[in-house]
Amino acid sequence: MTQEYKGTALVTGASSGIGAIYAHRLAKQGYDLIIVARNGERLKALASRLTDETGRTVETVAADLGDKADLARIEGMLKEDRSITLLVNNAGVGGTAPLLAADVDKMQEMIELNVTALMRLTYAAVPGFVTRGGGTIINIASIVAIAPELLNGVYGGTKAFVLAFSQSLKHELAEKNIRIQAVLPGATATEFWDIAGTPVEHLPNEIVMSAENMVDASLAGLEQGEFATIPSLEDAGQLAAYEQARQALMPNLSRTAPAKRYKIA
């Protein structure tokens, strides 16, 4: 059965793993696609498969979002292509090395991709979404956004930014018919781990989710209206309690007088 056309989804980091599966699932849902990644040959092969299977139009863009000129190209597409209704900010890189063993230049590159590129693409997309009356942004964060001690601290910091940025966007755009979803996957079976320096085979099997299950869970969460989706979290009440605790803090975070425990006699 042909799915109703839903506009165009632009997916970054789409040549493999999570991004490629998002592209597949969204094409099956009725989206045409713009798929972006560094590996142009992989993108072309994926586009051919998706078009054959779904009949959707798939445009490929070979681009390195860590390169300013390439990033500006994708920003331009988001600003100019009125058919785009969904942005999946998936492109990113990770790390497992502690500070004393990490290359600081690699950490800077991580920030440029995980933070700067995601922020700039979002800023490029949102004005058009507002003008056209709606849109959706899916930002791929990580469980390390709330548990940064699990992996490299800079990686955790970049994903904490993604979560905080998404939370702010949800608040800012609440009346603009723009959906914001932050996805916080745990360990997922992709090439991420090889690139980060710890092969996924070295992780306990019981904590690793397939990329297919991760994406399917995230899209189910989007359909259910979730802002934050943690695909492996069985008890949604735990996340609700976390958010309630955060909200309870907010009225007490900024006051004239120091807390009594800090007063010097």
Short mmCIF file of C-alpha atoms in Angstrom, two decimals:
data_model
loop_
_atom_site.label_atom_id
_atom_site.label_comp_id
_atom_site.label_asym_id
_atom_site.label_seq_id
_atom_site.Cartn_x
_atom_site.Cartn_y
_atom_site.Cartn_z
CA MET A 1 0.00 0.00 0.00
CA THR A 2 1.38 3.44 -0.97
CA GLN A 3 1.90 5.69 2.03
CA GLU A 4 0.59 9.25 2.00
CA TYR A 5 3.31 11.72 1.01
CA LYS A 6 4.65 13.49 4.11
CA GLY A 7 7.20 15.83 2.58
CA THR A 8 10.96 15.42 2.59
CA ALA A 9 13.11 14.21 5.47
CA LEU A 10 16.74 15.28 5.62
CA VAL A 11 18.81 12.70 7.49
CA THR A 12 22.45 13.28 8.41
CA GLY A 13 24.95 10.51 9.01
CA ALA A 14 22.79 8.39 6.73
CA SER A 15 25.28 6.13 4.97
CA SER A 16 25.14 3.36 7.58
CA GLY A 17 23.84 2.32 10.98
CA ILE A 18 21.21 4.43 12.71
CA GLY A 19 21.01 7.04 9.96
CA ALA A 20 20.52 4.49 7.19
CA ILE A 21 17.75 2.80 9.16
CA TYR A 22 16.02 6.12 9.79
CA ALA A 23 16.14 6.73 6.05
CA HIS A 24 14.60 3.32 5.36
CA ARG A 25 11.84 3.67 7.94
CA LEU A 26 10.96 7.23 6.93
CA ALA A 27 10.81 6.31 3.24
CA LYS A 28 8.39 3.51 4.12
CA GLN A 29 6.29 6.04 6.06
CA GLY A 30 5.91 8.23 2.97
CA TYR A 31 8.81 10.68 3.09
CA ASP A 32 11.02 11.56 0.18
CA LEU A 33 14.60 11.80 1.39
CA ILE A 34 17.73 13.88 1.33
CA ILE A 35 20.44 11.66 2.81
CA VAL A 36 23.71 13.22 3.88
CA ALA A 37 27.02 11.61 4.84
CA ARG A 38 30.70 11.66 3.94
CA ASN A 39 30.65 8.36 2.03
CA GLY A 40 29.00 9.16 -1.29
CA GLU A 41 29.22 5.63 -2.69
CA ARG A 42 27.40 4.17 0.29
CA LEU A 43 24.75 6.86 -0.02
CA LYS A 44 24.17 6.06 -3.70
CA ALA A 45 23.83 2.35 -2.96
CA LEU A 46 21.37 3.07 -0.15
CA ALA A 47 19.38 5.47 -2.32
CA SER A 48 19.05 2.85 -5.04
CA ARG A 49 17.79 0.24 -2.58
CA LEU A 50 15.31 2.63 -0.98
CA THR A 51 13.90 3.84 -4.28
CA ASP A 52 13.50 0.26 -5.52
CA GLU A 53 11.76 -0.80 -2.31
CA THR A 54 9.58 2.23 -1.57
CA GLY A 55 9.30 4.24 -4.78
CA ARG A 56 10.29 7.39 -2.91
CA THR A 57 12.59 10.05 -4.33
CA VAL A 58 16.00 9.94 -2.63
CA GLU A 59 18.62 12.65 -3.11
CA THR A 60 22.16 11.96 -1.95
CA VAL A 61 24.56 14.62 -0.71
CA ALA A 62 28.16 13.69 0.06
CA ALA A 63 29.24 16.15 2.74
CA ASP A 64 31.47 16.31 5.79
CA LEU A 65 29.57 18.30 8.41
CA GLY A 66 32.84 19.01 10.17
CA ASP A 67 33.86 21.06 7.13
CA LYS A 68 32.49 24.62 7.16
CA ALA A 69 31.85 24.77 3.43
CA ASP A 70 30.03 21.43 3.37
CA LEU A 71 28.02 22.38 6.45
CA ALA A 72 27.01 25.67 4.83
CA ARG A 73 25.80 23.71 1.79
CA ILE A 74 23.41 21.65 3.90
CA GLU A 75 22.28 24.75 5.79
CA GLY A 76 21.39 26.28 2.44
CA MET A 77 19.31 23.27 1.47
CA LEU A 78 17.38 23.44 4.73
CA LYS A 79 16.70 27.14 4.22
CA GLU A 80 15.70 26.89 0.57
CA ASP A 81 13.92 23.54 0.11
CA ARG A 82 10.31 24.14 1.11
CA SER A 83 9.49 20.44 0.84
CA ILE A 84 11.57 19.57 3.93
CA THR A 85 9.29 18.79 6.87
CA LEU A 86 11.58 16.65 9.03
CA LEU A 87 15.23 16.91 10.07
CA VAL A 88 17.07 14.01 11.68
CA ASN A 89 20.27 15.29 13.31
CA ASN A 90 22.03 11.94 13.54
CA ALA A 91 25.59 12.64 12.37
CA GLY A 92 28.06 12.44 15.22
CA VAL A 93 31.21 10.87 16.55
CA GLY A 94 32.06 9.42 19.95
CA GLY A 95 34.97 8.55 22.15
CA THR A 96 35.78 6.25 25.03
CA ALA A 97 39.26 7.46 26.02
CA PRO A 98 39.64 9.33 29.33
CA LEU A 99 41.10 12.84 29.38
CA LEU A 100 44.68 11.71 30.00
CA ALA A 101 44.58 9.38 26.99
CA ALA A 102 42.56 11.52 24.58
CA ASP A 103 43.75 13.74 21.72
CA VAL A 104 42.47 17.25 22.44
CA ASP A 105 42.27 18.07 18.72
CA LYS A 106 39.99 15.05 18.23
CA MET A 107 37.86 16.33 21.10
CA GLN A 108 37.54 19.69 19.33
CA GLU A 109 36.50 17.91 16.13
CA MET A 110 33.89 16.02 18.15
CA ILE A 111 32.45 19.28 19.46
CA GLU A 112 32.33 20.75 15.94
CA LEU A 113 30.31 17.79 14.63
CA ASN A 114 28.18 16.83 17.63
CA VAL A 115 27.37 20.37 18.77
CA THR A 116 28.13 23.04 16.18
CA ALA A 117 26.83 21.21 13.11
CA LEU A 118 23.66 20.06 14.87
CA MET A 119 23.00 23.56 16.18
CA ARG A 120 23.57 25.24 12.82
CA LEU A 121 21.38 22.78 10.91
CA THR A 122 18.60 23.29 13.44
CA TYR A 123 18.89 27.07 13.13
CA ALA A 124 18.73 26.69 9.35
CA ALA A 125 15.62 24.49 9.44
CA VAL A 126 13.40 26.11 12.07
CA PRO A 127 12.54 29.46 10.42
CA GLY A 128 11.19 27.67 7.36
CA PHE A 129 9.24 25.23 9.51
CA VAL A 130 7.66 28.17 11.34
CA THR A 131 6.79 29.94 8.08
CA ARG A 132 5.25 26.78 6.64
CA GLY A 133 3.25 26.04 9.77
CA GLY A 134 5.07 23.04 11.19
CA GLY A 135 7.87 20.52 11.10
CA THR A 136 9.72 17.91 13.12
CA ILE A 137 13.29 17.72 14.41
CA ILE A 138 14.75 14.50 15.80
CA ASN A 139 18.02 15.05 17.65
CA ILE A 140 20.08 11.97 18.45
CA ALA A 141 21.58 12.41 21.91
CA SER A 142 22.66 9.49 24.12
CA ILE A 143 22.16 8.11 27.60
CA VAL A 144 25.50 9.74 28.42
CA ALA A 145 23.64 13.06 28.28
CA ILE A 146 22.40 12.16 31.77
CA ALA A 147 25.17 9.70 32.68
CA PRO A 148 28.38 11.33 31.36
CA GLU A 149 30.65 9.25 33.57
CA LEU A 150 30.00 6.20 31.39
CA LEU A 151 32.22 7.25 28.46
CA ASN A 152 34.56 10.05 27.39
CA GLY A 153 33.65 13.27 29.18
CA VAL A 154 33.68 15.47 26.09
CA TYR A 155 31.35 13.05 24.32
CA GLY A 156 29.03 13.13 27.32
CA GLY A 157 29.19 16.91 27.31
CA THR A 158 28.24 17.13 23.64
CA LYS A 159 25.24 14.89 24.17
CA ALA A 160 24.21 16.84 27.28
CA PHE A 161 24.18 19.88 25.00
CA VAL A 162 21.93 18.06 22.54
CA LEU A 163 19.47 17.23 25.31
CA ALA A 164 19.52 20.74 26.82
CA PHE A 165 19.24 22.39 23.40
CA SER A 166 16.31 20.14 22.50
CA GLN A 167 14.60 20.90 25.82
CA SER A 168 14.95 24.63 25.17
CA LEU A 169 13.62 24.26 21.62
CA LYS A 170 10.62 22.31 22.87
CA HIS A 171 9.82 25.23 25.18
CA GLU A 172 10.51 27.96 22.60
CA LEU A 173 8.55 26.34 19.78
CA ALA A 174 5.64 24.89 21.75
CA GLU A 175 3.13 27.19 20.04
CA LYS A 176 4.62 26.88 16.55
CA ASN A 177 3.48 23.33 15.66
CA ILE A 178 7.07 22.09 15.61
CA ARG A 179 7.79 18.72 17.17
CA ILE A 180 11.12 18.24 18.93
CA GLN A 181 12.32 14.80 19.99
CA ALA A 182 15.55 13.99 21.79
CA VAL A 183 16.53 10.33 21.45
CA LEU A 184 18.85 8.91 24.12
CA PRO A 185 20.07 5.50 22.95
CA GLY A 186 22.17 3.23 25.07
CA ALA A 187 24.84 1.04 23.50
CA THR A 188 23.77 0.32 19.92
CA ALA A 189 25.31 -2.14 17.46
CA THR A 190 26.83 0.22 14.88
CA GLU A 191 30.24 1.27 13.56
CA PHE A 192 30.28 3.95 16.28
CA TRP A 193 32.17 1.67 18.64
CA ASP A 194 34.95 0.80 16.21
CA ILE A 195 35.47 4.48 15.44
CA ALA A 196 35.35 5.38 19.14
CA GLY A 197 38.05 2.82 19.92
CA THR A 198 36.09 0.06 21.68
CA PRO A 199 34.70 -2.65 19.35
CA VAL A 200 31.08 -3.45 20.13
CA GLU A 201 32.07 -7.11 20.57
CA HIS A 202 33.85 -6.07 23.77
CA LEU A 203 30.58 -4.94 25.35
CA PRO A 204 28.25 -7.25 27.30
CA ASN A 205 25.60 -8.58 24.91
CA GLU A 206 22.81 -7.75 27.33
CA ILE A 207 23.39 -3.99 27.07
CA VAL A 208 23.65 -3.72 23.26
CA MET A 209 20.52 -2.99 21.21
CA SER A 210 20.29 -3.49 17.47
CA ALA A 211 20.15 -0.29 15.44
CA GLU A 212 16.87 -1.47 13.91
CA ASN A 213 15.20 -1.83 17.31
CA MET A 214 16.62 1.50 18.45
CA VAL A 215 15.20 3.41 15.48
CA ASP A 216 11.85 1.62 15.60
CA ALA A 217 11.52 2.45 19.30
CA SER A 218 12.42 6.08 18.71
CA LEU A 219 9.85 6.47 15.95
CA ALA A 220 7.24 4.80 18.15
CA GLY A 221 8.12 7.31 20.86
CA LEU A 222 7.69 10.15 18.39
CA GLU A 223 4.29 8.79 17.37
CA GLN A 224 3.31 8.59 21.04
CA GLY A 225 4.21 12.24 21.58
CA GLU A 226 7.34 11.74 23.67
CA PHE A 227 9.89 14.52 23.93
CA ALA A 228 12.69 12.36 25.34
CA THR A 229 12.88 8.75 24.21
CA ILE A 230 15.21 6.25 25.88
CA PRO A 231 14.62 3.12 23.79
CA SER A 232 15.82 0.63 26.43
CA LEU A 233 14.13 2.21 29.47
CA GLU A 234 11.38 -0.22 30.49
CA ASP A 235 9.87 1.89 33.27
CA ALA A 236 8.80 5.23 31.76
CA GLY A 237 7.97 6.35 35.29
CA GLN A 238 11.68 6.63 36.03
CA LEU A 239 12.13 9.23 33.30
CA ALA A 240 8.98 11.01 34.45
CA ALA A 241 10.35 11.11 38.00
CA TYR A 242 13.65 12.50 36.69
CA GLU A 243 11.78 15.28 34.91
CA GLN A 244 9.59 15.98 37.95
CA ALA A 245 12.71 16.34 40.09
CA ARG A 246 14.18 18.74 37.54
CA GLN A 247 11.00 20.80 37.52
CA ALA A 248 10.93 20.85 41.33
CA LEU A 249 14.42 22.38 41.36
CA MET A 250 13.60 25.22 39.01
CA PRO A 251 11.81 27.61 41.41
CA ASN A 252 14.73 27.33 43.84
CA LEU A 253 17.69 27.76 41.51
CA SER A 254 18.04 31.56 41.65
CA ARG A 255 17.40 33.57 44.82
CA THR A 256 18.70 36.68 46.54
CA ALA A 257 20.16 35.01 49.61
CA PRO A 258 22.60 32.08 49.76
CA ALA A 259 21.23 28.83 51.14
CA LYS A 260 21.53 28.62 54.92
CA ARG A 261 24.16 25.88 54.69
CA TYR A 262 26.51 28.36 52.97
CA LYS A 263 26.10 31.21 55.45
CA ILE A 264 29.19 32.07 57.44
CA ALA A 265 28.50 32.86 61.10
#
